[in-house]
CSV table of C-alpha atoms (C1' of nucleotides) in Angstrom, one decimal:
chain,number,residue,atom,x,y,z
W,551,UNK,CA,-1.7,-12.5,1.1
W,552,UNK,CA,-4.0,-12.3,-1.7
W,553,UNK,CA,-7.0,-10.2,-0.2
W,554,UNK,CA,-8.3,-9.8,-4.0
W,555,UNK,CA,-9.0,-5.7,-4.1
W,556,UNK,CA,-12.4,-6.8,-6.3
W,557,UNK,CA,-14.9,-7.1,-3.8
W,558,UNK,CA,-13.3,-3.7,-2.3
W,559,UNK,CA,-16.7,-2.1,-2.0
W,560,UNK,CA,-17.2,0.4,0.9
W,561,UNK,CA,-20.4,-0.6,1.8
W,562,UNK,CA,-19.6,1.9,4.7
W,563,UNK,CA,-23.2,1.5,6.0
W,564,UNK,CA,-23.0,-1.3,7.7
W,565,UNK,CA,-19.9,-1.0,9.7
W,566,UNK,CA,-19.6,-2.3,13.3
W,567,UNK,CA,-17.1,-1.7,16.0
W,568,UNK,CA,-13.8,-2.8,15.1
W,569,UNK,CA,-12.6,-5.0,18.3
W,570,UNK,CA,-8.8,-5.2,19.5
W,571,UNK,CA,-8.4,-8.2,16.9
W,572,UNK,CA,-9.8,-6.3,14.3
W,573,UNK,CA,-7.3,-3.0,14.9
W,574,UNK,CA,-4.4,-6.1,15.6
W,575,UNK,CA,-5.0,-7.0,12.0
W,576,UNK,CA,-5.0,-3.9,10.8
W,577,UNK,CA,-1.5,-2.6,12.1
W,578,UNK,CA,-0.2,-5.9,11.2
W,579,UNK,CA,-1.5,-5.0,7.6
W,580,UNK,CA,-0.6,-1.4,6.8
W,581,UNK,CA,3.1,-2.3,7.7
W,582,UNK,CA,3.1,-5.5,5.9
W,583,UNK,CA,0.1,-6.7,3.6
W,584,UNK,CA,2.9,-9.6,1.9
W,585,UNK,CA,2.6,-12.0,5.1
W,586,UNK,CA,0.2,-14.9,4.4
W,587,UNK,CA,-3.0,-15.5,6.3
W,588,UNK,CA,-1.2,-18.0,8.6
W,589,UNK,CA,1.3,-15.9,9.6
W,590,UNK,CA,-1.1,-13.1,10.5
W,591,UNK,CA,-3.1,-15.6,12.3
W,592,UNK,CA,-0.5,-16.2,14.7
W,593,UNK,CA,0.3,-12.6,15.4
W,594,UNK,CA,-3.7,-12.0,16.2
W,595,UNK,CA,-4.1,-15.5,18.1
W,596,UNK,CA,-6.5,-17.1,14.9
W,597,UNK,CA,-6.3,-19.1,12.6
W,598,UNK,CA,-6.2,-19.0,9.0
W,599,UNK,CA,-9.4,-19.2,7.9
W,600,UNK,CA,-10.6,-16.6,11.2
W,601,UNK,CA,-8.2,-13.8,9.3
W,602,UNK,CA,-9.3,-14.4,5.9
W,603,UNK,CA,-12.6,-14.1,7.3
W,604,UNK,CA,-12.1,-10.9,9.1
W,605,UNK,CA,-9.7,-9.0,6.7
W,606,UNK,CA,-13.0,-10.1,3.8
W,607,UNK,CA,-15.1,-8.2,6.3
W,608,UNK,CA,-12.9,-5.0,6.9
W,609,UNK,CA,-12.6,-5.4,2.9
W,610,UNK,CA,-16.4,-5.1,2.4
W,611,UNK,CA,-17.1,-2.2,4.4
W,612,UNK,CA,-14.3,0.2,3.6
W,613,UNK,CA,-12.3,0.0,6.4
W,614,UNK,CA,-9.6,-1.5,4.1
W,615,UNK,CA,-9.7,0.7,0.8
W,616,UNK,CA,-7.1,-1.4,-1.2
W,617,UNK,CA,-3.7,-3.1,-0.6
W,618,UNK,CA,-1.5,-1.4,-2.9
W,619,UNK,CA,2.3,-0.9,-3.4
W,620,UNK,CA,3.4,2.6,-1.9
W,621,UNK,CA,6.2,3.9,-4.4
W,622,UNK,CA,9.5,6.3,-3.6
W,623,UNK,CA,8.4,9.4,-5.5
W,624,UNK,CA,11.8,10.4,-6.0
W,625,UNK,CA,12.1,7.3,-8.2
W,626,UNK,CA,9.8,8.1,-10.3
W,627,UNK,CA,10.7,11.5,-11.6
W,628,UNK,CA,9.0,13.2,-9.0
W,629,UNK,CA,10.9,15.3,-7.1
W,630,UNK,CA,9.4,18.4,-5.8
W,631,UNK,CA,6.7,17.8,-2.6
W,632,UNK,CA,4.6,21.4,-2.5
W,633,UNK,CA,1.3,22.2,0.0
W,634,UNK,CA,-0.5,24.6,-2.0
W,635,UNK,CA,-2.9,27.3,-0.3
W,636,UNK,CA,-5.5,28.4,-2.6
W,637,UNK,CA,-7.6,31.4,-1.5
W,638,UNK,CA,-11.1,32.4,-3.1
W,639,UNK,CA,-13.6,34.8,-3.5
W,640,UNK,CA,-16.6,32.8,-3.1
W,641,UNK,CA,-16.6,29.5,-1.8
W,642,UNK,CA,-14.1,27.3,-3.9
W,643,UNK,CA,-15.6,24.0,-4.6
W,644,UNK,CA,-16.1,25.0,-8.4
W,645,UNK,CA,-15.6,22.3,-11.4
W,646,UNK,CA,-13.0,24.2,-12.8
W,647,UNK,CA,-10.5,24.2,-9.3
W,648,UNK,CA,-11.4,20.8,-8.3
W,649,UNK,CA,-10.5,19.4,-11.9
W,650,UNK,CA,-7.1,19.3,-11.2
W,651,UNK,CA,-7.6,16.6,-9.3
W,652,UNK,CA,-7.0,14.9,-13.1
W,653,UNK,CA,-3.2,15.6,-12.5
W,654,UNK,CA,-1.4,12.7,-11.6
W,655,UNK,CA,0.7,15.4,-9.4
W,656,UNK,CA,-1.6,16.3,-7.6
W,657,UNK,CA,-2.3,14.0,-4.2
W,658,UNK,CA,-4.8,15.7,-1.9
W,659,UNK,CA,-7.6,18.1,-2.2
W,660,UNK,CA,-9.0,19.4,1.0
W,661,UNK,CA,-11.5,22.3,2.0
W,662,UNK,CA,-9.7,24.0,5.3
W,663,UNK,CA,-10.8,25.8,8.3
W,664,UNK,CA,-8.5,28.7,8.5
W,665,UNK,CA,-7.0,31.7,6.8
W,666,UNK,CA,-7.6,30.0,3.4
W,667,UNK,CA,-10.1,27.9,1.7
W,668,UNK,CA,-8.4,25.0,-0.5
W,669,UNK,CA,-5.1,22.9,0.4
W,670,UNK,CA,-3.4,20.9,-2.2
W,671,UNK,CA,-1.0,18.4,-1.8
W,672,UNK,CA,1.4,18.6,-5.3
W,673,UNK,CA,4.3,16.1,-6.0
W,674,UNK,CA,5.7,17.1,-9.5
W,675,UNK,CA,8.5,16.5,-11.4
W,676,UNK,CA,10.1,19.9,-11.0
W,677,UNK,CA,9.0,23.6,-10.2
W,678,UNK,CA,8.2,24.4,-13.9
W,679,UNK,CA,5.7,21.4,-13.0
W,680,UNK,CA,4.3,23.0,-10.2
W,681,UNK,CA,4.0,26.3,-12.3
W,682,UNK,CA,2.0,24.5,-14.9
W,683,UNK,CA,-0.1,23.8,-12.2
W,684,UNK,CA,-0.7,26.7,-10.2
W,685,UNK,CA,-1.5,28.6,-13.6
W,686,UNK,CA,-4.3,25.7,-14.4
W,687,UNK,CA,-5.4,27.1,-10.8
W,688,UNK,CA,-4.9,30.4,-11.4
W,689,UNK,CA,-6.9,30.4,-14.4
W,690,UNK,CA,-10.0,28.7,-12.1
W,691,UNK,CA,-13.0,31.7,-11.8
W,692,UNK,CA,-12.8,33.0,-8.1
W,693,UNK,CA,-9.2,32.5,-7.2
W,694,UNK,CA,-7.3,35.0,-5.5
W,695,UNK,CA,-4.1,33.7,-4.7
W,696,UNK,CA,-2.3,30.8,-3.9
W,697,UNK,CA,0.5,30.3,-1.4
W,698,UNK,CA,3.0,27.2,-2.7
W,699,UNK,CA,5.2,25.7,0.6
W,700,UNK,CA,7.5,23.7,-1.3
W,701,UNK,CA,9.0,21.0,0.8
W,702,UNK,CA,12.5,21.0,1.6
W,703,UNK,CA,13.1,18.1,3.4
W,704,UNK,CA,10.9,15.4,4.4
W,705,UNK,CA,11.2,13.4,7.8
W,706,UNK,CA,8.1,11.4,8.0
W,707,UNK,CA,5.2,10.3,6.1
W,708,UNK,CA,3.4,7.3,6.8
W,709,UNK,CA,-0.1,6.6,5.7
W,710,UNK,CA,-2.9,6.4,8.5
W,711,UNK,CA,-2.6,4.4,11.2
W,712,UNK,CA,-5.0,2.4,13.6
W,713,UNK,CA,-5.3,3.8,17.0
W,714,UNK,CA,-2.1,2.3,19.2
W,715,UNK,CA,-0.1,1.2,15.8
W,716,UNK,CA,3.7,0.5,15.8
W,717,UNK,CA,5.4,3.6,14.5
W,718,UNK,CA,6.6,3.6,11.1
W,719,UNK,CA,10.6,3.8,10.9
W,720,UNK,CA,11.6,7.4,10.7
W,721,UNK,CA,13.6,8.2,8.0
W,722,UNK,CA,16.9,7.5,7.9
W,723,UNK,CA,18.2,11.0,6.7
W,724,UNK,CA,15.8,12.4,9.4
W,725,UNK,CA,17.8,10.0,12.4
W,726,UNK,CA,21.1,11.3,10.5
W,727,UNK,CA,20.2,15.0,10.8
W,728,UNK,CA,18.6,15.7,14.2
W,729,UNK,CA,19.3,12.0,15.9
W,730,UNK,CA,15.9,11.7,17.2
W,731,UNK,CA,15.3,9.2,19.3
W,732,UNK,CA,13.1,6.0,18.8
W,733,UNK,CA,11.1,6.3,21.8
W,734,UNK,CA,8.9,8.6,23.6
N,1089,UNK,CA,0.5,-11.4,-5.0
N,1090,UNK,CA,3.0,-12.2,-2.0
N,1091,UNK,CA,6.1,-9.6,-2.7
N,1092,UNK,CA,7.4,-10.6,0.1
N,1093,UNK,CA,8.0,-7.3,2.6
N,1094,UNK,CA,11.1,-9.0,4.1
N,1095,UNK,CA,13.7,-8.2,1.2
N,1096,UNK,CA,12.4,-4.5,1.1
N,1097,UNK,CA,16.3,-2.7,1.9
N,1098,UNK,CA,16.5,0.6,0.2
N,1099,UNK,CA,19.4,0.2,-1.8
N,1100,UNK,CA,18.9,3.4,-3.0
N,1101,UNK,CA,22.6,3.1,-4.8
N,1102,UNK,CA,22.4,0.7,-6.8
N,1103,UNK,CA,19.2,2.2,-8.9
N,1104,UNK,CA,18.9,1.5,-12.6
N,1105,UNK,CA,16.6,4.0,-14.5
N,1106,UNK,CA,13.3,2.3,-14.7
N,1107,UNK,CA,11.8,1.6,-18.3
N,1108,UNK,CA,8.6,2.2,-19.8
N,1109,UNK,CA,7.7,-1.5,-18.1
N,1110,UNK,CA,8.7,-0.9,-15.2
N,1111,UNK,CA,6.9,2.2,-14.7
N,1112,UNK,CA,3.7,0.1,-16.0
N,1113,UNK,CA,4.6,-2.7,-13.6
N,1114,UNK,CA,4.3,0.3,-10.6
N,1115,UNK,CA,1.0,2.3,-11.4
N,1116,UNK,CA,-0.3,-1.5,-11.6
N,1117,UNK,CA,0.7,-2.5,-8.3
N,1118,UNK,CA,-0.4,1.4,-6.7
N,1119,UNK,CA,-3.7,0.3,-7.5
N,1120,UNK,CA,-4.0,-2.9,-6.3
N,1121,UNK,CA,-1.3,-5.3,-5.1
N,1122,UNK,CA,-3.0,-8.0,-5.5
N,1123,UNK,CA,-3.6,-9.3,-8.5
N,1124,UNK,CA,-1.2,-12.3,-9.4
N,1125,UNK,CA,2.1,-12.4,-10.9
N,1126,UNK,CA,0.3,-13.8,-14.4
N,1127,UNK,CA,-2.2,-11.4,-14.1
N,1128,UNK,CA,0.0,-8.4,-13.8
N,1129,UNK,CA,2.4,-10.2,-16.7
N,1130,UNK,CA,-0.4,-10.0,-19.4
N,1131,UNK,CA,-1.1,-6.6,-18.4
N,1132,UNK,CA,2.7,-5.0,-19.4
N,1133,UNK,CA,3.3,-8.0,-21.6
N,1134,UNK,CA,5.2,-10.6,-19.8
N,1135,UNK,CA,5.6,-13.8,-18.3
N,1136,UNK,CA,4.9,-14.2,-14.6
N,1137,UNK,CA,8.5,-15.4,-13.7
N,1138,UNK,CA,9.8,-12.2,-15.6
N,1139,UNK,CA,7.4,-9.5,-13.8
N,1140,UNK,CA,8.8,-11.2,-10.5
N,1141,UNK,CA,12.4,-10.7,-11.1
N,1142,UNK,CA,11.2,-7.2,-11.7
N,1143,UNK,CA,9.1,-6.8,-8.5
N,1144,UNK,CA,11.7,-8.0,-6.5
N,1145,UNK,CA,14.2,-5.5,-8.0
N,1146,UNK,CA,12.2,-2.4,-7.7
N,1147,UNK,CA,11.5,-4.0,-4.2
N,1148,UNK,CA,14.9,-4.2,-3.5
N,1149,UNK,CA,16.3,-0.4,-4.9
N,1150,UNK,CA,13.6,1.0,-2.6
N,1151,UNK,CA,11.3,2.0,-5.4
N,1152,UNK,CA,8.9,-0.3,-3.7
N,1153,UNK,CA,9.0,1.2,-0.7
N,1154,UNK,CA,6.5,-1.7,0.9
N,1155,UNK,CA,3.3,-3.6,-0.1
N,1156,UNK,CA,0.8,-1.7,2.5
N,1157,UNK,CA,-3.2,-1.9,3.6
N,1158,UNK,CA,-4.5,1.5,3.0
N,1159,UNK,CA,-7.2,2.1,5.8
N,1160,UNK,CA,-9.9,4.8,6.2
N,1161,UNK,CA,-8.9,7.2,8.6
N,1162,UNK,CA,-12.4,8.0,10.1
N,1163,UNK,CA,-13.2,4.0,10.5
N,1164,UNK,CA,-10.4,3.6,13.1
N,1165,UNK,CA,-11.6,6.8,14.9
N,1166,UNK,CA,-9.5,9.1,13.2
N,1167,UNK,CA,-12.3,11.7,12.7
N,1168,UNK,CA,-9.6,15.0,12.1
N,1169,UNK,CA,-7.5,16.0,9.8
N,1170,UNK,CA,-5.0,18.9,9.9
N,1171,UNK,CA,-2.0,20.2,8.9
N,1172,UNK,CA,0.0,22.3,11.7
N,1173,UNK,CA,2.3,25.0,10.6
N,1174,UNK,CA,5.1,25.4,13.1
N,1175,UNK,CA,7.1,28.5,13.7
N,1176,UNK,CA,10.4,28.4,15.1
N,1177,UNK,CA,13.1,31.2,16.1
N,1178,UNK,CA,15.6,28.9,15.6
N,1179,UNK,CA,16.3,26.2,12.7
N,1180,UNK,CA,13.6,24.2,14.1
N,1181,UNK,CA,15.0,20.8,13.6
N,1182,UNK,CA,15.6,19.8,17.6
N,1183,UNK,CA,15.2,16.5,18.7
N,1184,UNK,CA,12.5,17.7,21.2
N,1185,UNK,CA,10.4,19.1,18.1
N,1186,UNK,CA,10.8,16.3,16.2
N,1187,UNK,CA,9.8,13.8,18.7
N,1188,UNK,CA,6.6,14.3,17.5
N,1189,UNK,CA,7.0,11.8,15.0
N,1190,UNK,CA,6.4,9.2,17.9
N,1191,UNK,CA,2.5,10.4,17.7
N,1192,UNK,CA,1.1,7.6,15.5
N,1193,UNK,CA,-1.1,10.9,15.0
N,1194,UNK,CA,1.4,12.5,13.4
N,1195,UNK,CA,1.5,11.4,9.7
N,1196,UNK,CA,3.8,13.9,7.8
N,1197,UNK,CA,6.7,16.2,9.0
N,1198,UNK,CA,8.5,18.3,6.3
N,1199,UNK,CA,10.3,21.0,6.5
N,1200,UNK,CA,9.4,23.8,4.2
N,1201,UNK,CA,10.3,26.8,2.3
N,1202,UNK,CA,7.7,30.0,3.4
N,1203,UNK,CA,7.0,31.4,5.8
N,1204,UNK,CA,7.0,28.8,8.1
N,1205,UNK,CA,9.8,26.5,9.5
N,1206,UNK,CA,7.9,22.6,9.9
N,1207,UNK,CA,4.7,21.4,8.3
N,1208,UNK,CA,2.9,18.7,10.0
N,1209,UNK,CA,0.3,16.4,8.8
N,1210,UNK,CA,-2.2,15.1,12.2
N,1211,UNK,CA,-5.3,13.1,11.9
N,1212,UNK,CA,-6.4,12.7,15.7
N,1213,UNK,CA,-9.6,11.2,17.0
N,1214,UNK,CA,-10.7,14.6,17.6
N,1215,UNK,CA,-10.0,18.3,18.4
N,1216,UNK,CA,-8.8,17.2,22.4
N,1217,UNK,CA,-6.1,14.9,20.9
N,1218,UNK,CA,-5.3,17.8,18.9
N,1219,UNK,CA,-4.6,20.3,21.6
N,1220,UNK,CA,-2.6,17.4,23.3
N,1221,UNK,CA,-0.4,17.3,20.6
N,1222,UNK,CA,-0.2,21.3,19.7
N,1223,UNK,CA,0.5,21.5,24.0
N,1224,UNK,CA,3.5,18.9,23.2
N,1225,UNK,CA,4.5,21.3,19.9
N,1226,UNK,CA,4.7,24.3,22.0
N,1227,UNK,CA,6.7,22.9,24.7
N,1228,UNK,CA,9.4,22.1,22.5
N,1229,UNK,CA,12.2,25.2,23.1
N,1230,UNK,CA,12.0,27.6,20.5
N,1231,UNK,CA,8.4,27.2,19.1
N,1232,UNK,CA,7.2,30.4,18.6
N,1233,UNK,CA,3.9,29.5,17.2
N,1234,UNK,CA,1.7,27.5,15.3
N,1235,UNK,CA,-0.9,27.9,12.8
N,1236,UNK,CA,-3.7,24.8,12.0
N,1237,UNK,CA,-5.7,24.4,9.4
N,1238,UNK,CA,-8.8,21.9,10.1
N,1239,UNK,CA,-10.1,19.7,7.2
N,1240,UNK,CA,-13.6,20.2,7.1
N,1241,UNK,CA,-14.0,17.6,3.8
N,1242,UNK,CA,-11.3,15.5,1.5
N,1243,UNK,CA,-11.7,15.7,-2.0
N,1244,UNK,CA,-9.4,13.7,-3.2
N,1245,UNK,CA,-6.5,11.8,-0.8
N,1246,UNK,CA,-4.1,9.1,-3.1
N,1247,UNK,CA,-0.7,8.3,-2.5
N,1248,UNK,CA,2.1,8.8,-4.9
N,1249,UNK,CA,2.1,7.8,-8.1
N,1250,UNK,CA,4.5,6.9,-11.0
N,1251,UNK,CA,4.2,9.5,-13.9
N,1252,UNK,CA,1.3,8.8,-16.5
N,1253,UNK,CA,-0.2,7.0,-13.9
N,1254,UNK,CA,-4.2,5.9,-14.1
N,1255,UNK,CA,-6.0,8.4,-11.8
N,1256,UNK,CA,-7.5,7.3,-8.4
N,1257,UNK,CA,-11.0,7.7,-8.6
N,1258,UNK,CA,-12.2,11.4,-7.0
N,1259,UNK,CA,-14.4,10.2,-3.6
N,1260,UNK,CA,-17.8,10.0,-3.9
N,1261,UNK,CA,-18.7,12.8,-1.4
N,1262,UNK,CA,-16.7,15.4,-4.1
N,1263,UNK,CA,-18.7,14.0,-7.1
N,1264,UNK,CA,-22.0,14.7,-5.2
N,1265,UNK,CA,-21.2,17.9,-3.8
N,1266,UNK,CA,-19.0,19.6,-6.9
N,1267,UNK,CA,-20.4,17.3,-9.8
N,1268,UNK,CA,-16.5,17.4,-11.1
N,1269,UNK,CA,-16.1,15.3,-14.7
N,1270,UNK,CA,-14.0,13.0,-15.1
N,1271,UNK,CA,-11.3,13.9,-17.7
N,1272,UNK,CA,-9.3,16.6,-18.7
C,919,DA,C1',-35.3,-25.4,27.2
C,920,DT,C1',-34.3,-24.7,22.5
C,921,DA,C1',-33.7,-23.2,17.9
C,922,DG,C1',-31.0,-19.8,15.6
C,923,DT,C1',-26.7,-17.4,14.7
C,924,DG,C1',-21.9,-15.8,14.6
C,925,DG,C1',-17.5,-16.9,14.8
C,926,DC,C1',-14.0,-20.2,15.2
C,927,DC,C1',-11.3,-24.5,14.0
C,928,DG,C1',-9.0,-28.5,11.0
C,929,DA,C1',-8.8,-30.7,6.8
C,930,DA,C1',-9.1,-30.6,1.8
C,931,DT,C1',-8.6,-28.5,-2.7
C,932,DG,C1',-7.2,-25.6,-6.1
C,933,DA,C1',-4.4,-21.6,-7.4
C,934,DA,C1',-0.5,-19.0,-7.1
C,935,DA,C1',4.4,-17.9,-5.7
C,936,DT,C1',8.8,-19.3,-6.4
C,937,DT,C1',12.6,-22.0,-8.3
C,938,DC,C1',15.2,-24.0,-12.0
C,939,DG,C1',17.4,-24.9,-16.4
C,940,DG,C1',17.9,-23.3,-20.7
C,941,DC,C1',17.5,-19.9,-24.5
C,942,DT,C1',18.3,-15.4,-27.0
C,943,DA,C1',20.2,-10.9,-27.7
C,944,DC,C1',23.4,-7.7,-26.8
C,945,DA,C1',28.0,-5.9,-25.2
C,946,DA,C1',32.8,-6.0,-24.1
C,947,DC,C1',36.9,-7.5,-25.6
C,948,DA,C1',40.6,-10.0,-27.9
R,707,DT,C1',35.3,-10.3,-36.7
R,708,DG,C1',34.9,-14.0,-33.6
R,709,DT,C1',34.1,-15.0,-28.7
R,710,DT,C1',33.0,-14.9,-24.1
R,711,DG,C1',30.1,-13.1,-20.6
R,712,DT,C1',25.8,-11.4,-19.0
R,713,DA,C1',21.1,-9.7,-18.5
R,714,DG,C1',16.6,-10.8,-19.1
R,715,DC,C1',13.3,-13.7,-20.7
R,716,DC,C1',10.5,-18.2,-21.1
R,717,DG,C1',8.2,-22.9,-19.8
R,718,DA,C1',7.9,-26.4,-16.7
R,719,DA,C1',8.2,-28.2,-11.9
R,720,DT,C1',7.7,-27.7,-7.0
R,721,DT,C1',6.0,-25.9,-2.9
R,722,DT,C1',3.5,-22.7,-0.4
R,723,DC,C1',-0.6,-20.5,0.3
R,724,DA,C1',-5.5,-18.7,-0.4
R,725,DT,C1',-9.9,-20.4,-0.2
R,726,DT,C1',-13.7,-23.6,0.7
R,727,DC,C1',-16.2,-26.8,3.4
R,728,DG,C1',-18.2,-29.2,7.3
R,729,DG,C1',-18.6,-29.3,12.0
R,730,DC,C1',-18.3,-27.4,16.8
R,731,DC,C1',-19.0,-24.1,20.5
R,732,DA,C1',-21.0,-20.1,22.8
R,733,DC,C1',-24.3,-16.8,23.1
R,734,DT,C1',-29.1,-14.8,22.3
R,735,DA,C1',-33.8,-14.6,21.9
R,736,DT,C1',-38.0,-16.8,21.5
DNA sequence: ATAGTGGCCGAATGAAATTCGGCTACAACA
DNA sequence: TGTTGTAGCCGAATTTCATTCGGCCACTAT
């Protein structure tokens, strides 16, 4: 499978309803984006060239953002997994906080409905990492204070899914520790 | 690029510490999988047999964890994001709790140190399938409560990355809106 | 009715993955 | 210090696959 990531270009406009093929392809291709057009095209019922077609399309209007290799980010020196809470006087979307999206460490920025106003998701190397980080935060204009939930354990994380997907394995320290069971 | 998903076992034993090209090899691929093995071997300075033998070794030790599509959550009518805090009395790591993982919903489940037990990351079609799955939360014995925090935007949402990786590119909507620059 | 269009197929072509044999550099060991 | 083994690399060869092309069918709107 070499849907070339160049013409990735979410011209999110003009975007129609994905049919049941459409979401088909898409489950087949966030659990495996390796398998060759042919292959996919007999899971869906198409052909080849049908696939290619389709997956171009999905490509082309965002749907698809890239086909990338997901990484174990405990192999990579990165060992810590932290949700940061980051509360503010006014409302927090200044330069200053946002610019640590630069960090490599840090993964998700959102705005929040609740009891705080920013939610980071931070996977460092170690907690003197994360301290670098939350005094960058710290030093932002505006913040108050910042809750840190440092992950002890994780049992799942899977990247979205199409409505109706197969389930992503659950990890296996996860079946180890609580022995949950496969299906609902 | 076809690194085959099939020979993807987590030896996670046998791991070698990875060198300066194979951490080049990985923020490569996390950006896009799909350039060719020749491509990716002029890029960190190799031959295209020699960045294969690589690939299939960091594919093999689980560092690689799989070649994936990454999809846009609100094309596939996945218009909400939230993270659920979960209060238990007791260690809350039952089978009943963690049958949540079956919710192709449900995205992340970590256990955390705070002031809450389990952290969960949803993105539902909306606030109904939401309140299903909080209703199926609750009914597992010994929740004592839960606390959600709503995305109202997403600044920035990339998945792990190798350290001294390139950055993912901050979403357009956060440009517009916070007018963030670029480098540190 | 009929021209236009979107989506599919099979075959053909070109590019890329994958395999193979040999080479070099380094390490363990006698 | 020589020697054997091994890990990792390369270039060439093979095979598989992406991608293109022309034609067909079904549906729509004029």
């Amino acid at each position: 499978m070499a849907v070339k990531t160049d013409d990735v270009h979410p011209n999110t406009a003009s975007r129609q309803p994905l049919d049941r093929l459409d979401r088909k392809i898409l489950s087949t291709l966030v659990e495996d984006a390796t398998q060759s057009y042919a292959e996919l095209g007999r899971k869906v019922g198409l052909s080849a060239p049908a696939v290619h077609e389709r997956v171009k399309r999905l490509k082309r209007t965002g749907v698809i953002r890239k086909i990338a290799a997901l990484i174990d980010g405990e192999a990579v020196d990165k060992n810590l997994l932290a949700f940061v809470h980051v509360d503010t006087s006014g409302w927090g979307k200044t330069p200053e906080l946002l610019a640590v999206a630069e960090h490599p460490e840090v993964e998700e920025i959102h705005t929040v409905a609740g009891d705080t106003c920013l939610l980071l998701k931070v996977r460092a190397r170690d907690a003197r990492a994360l301290e670098g980080l939350l005094a960058r935060i710290y030093s932002a204009p505006g913040v108050i204070a910042t809750r840190s939930y440092v992950v002890l354990s994780t049992y799942l994380e899977r990247p979205p899914q199409p409505a109706h997907s197969v389930s992503w394995p659950v990890l296996e320290k996860w079946q180890a520790n609580a022995g949950v069971s496969s299906q609902p």
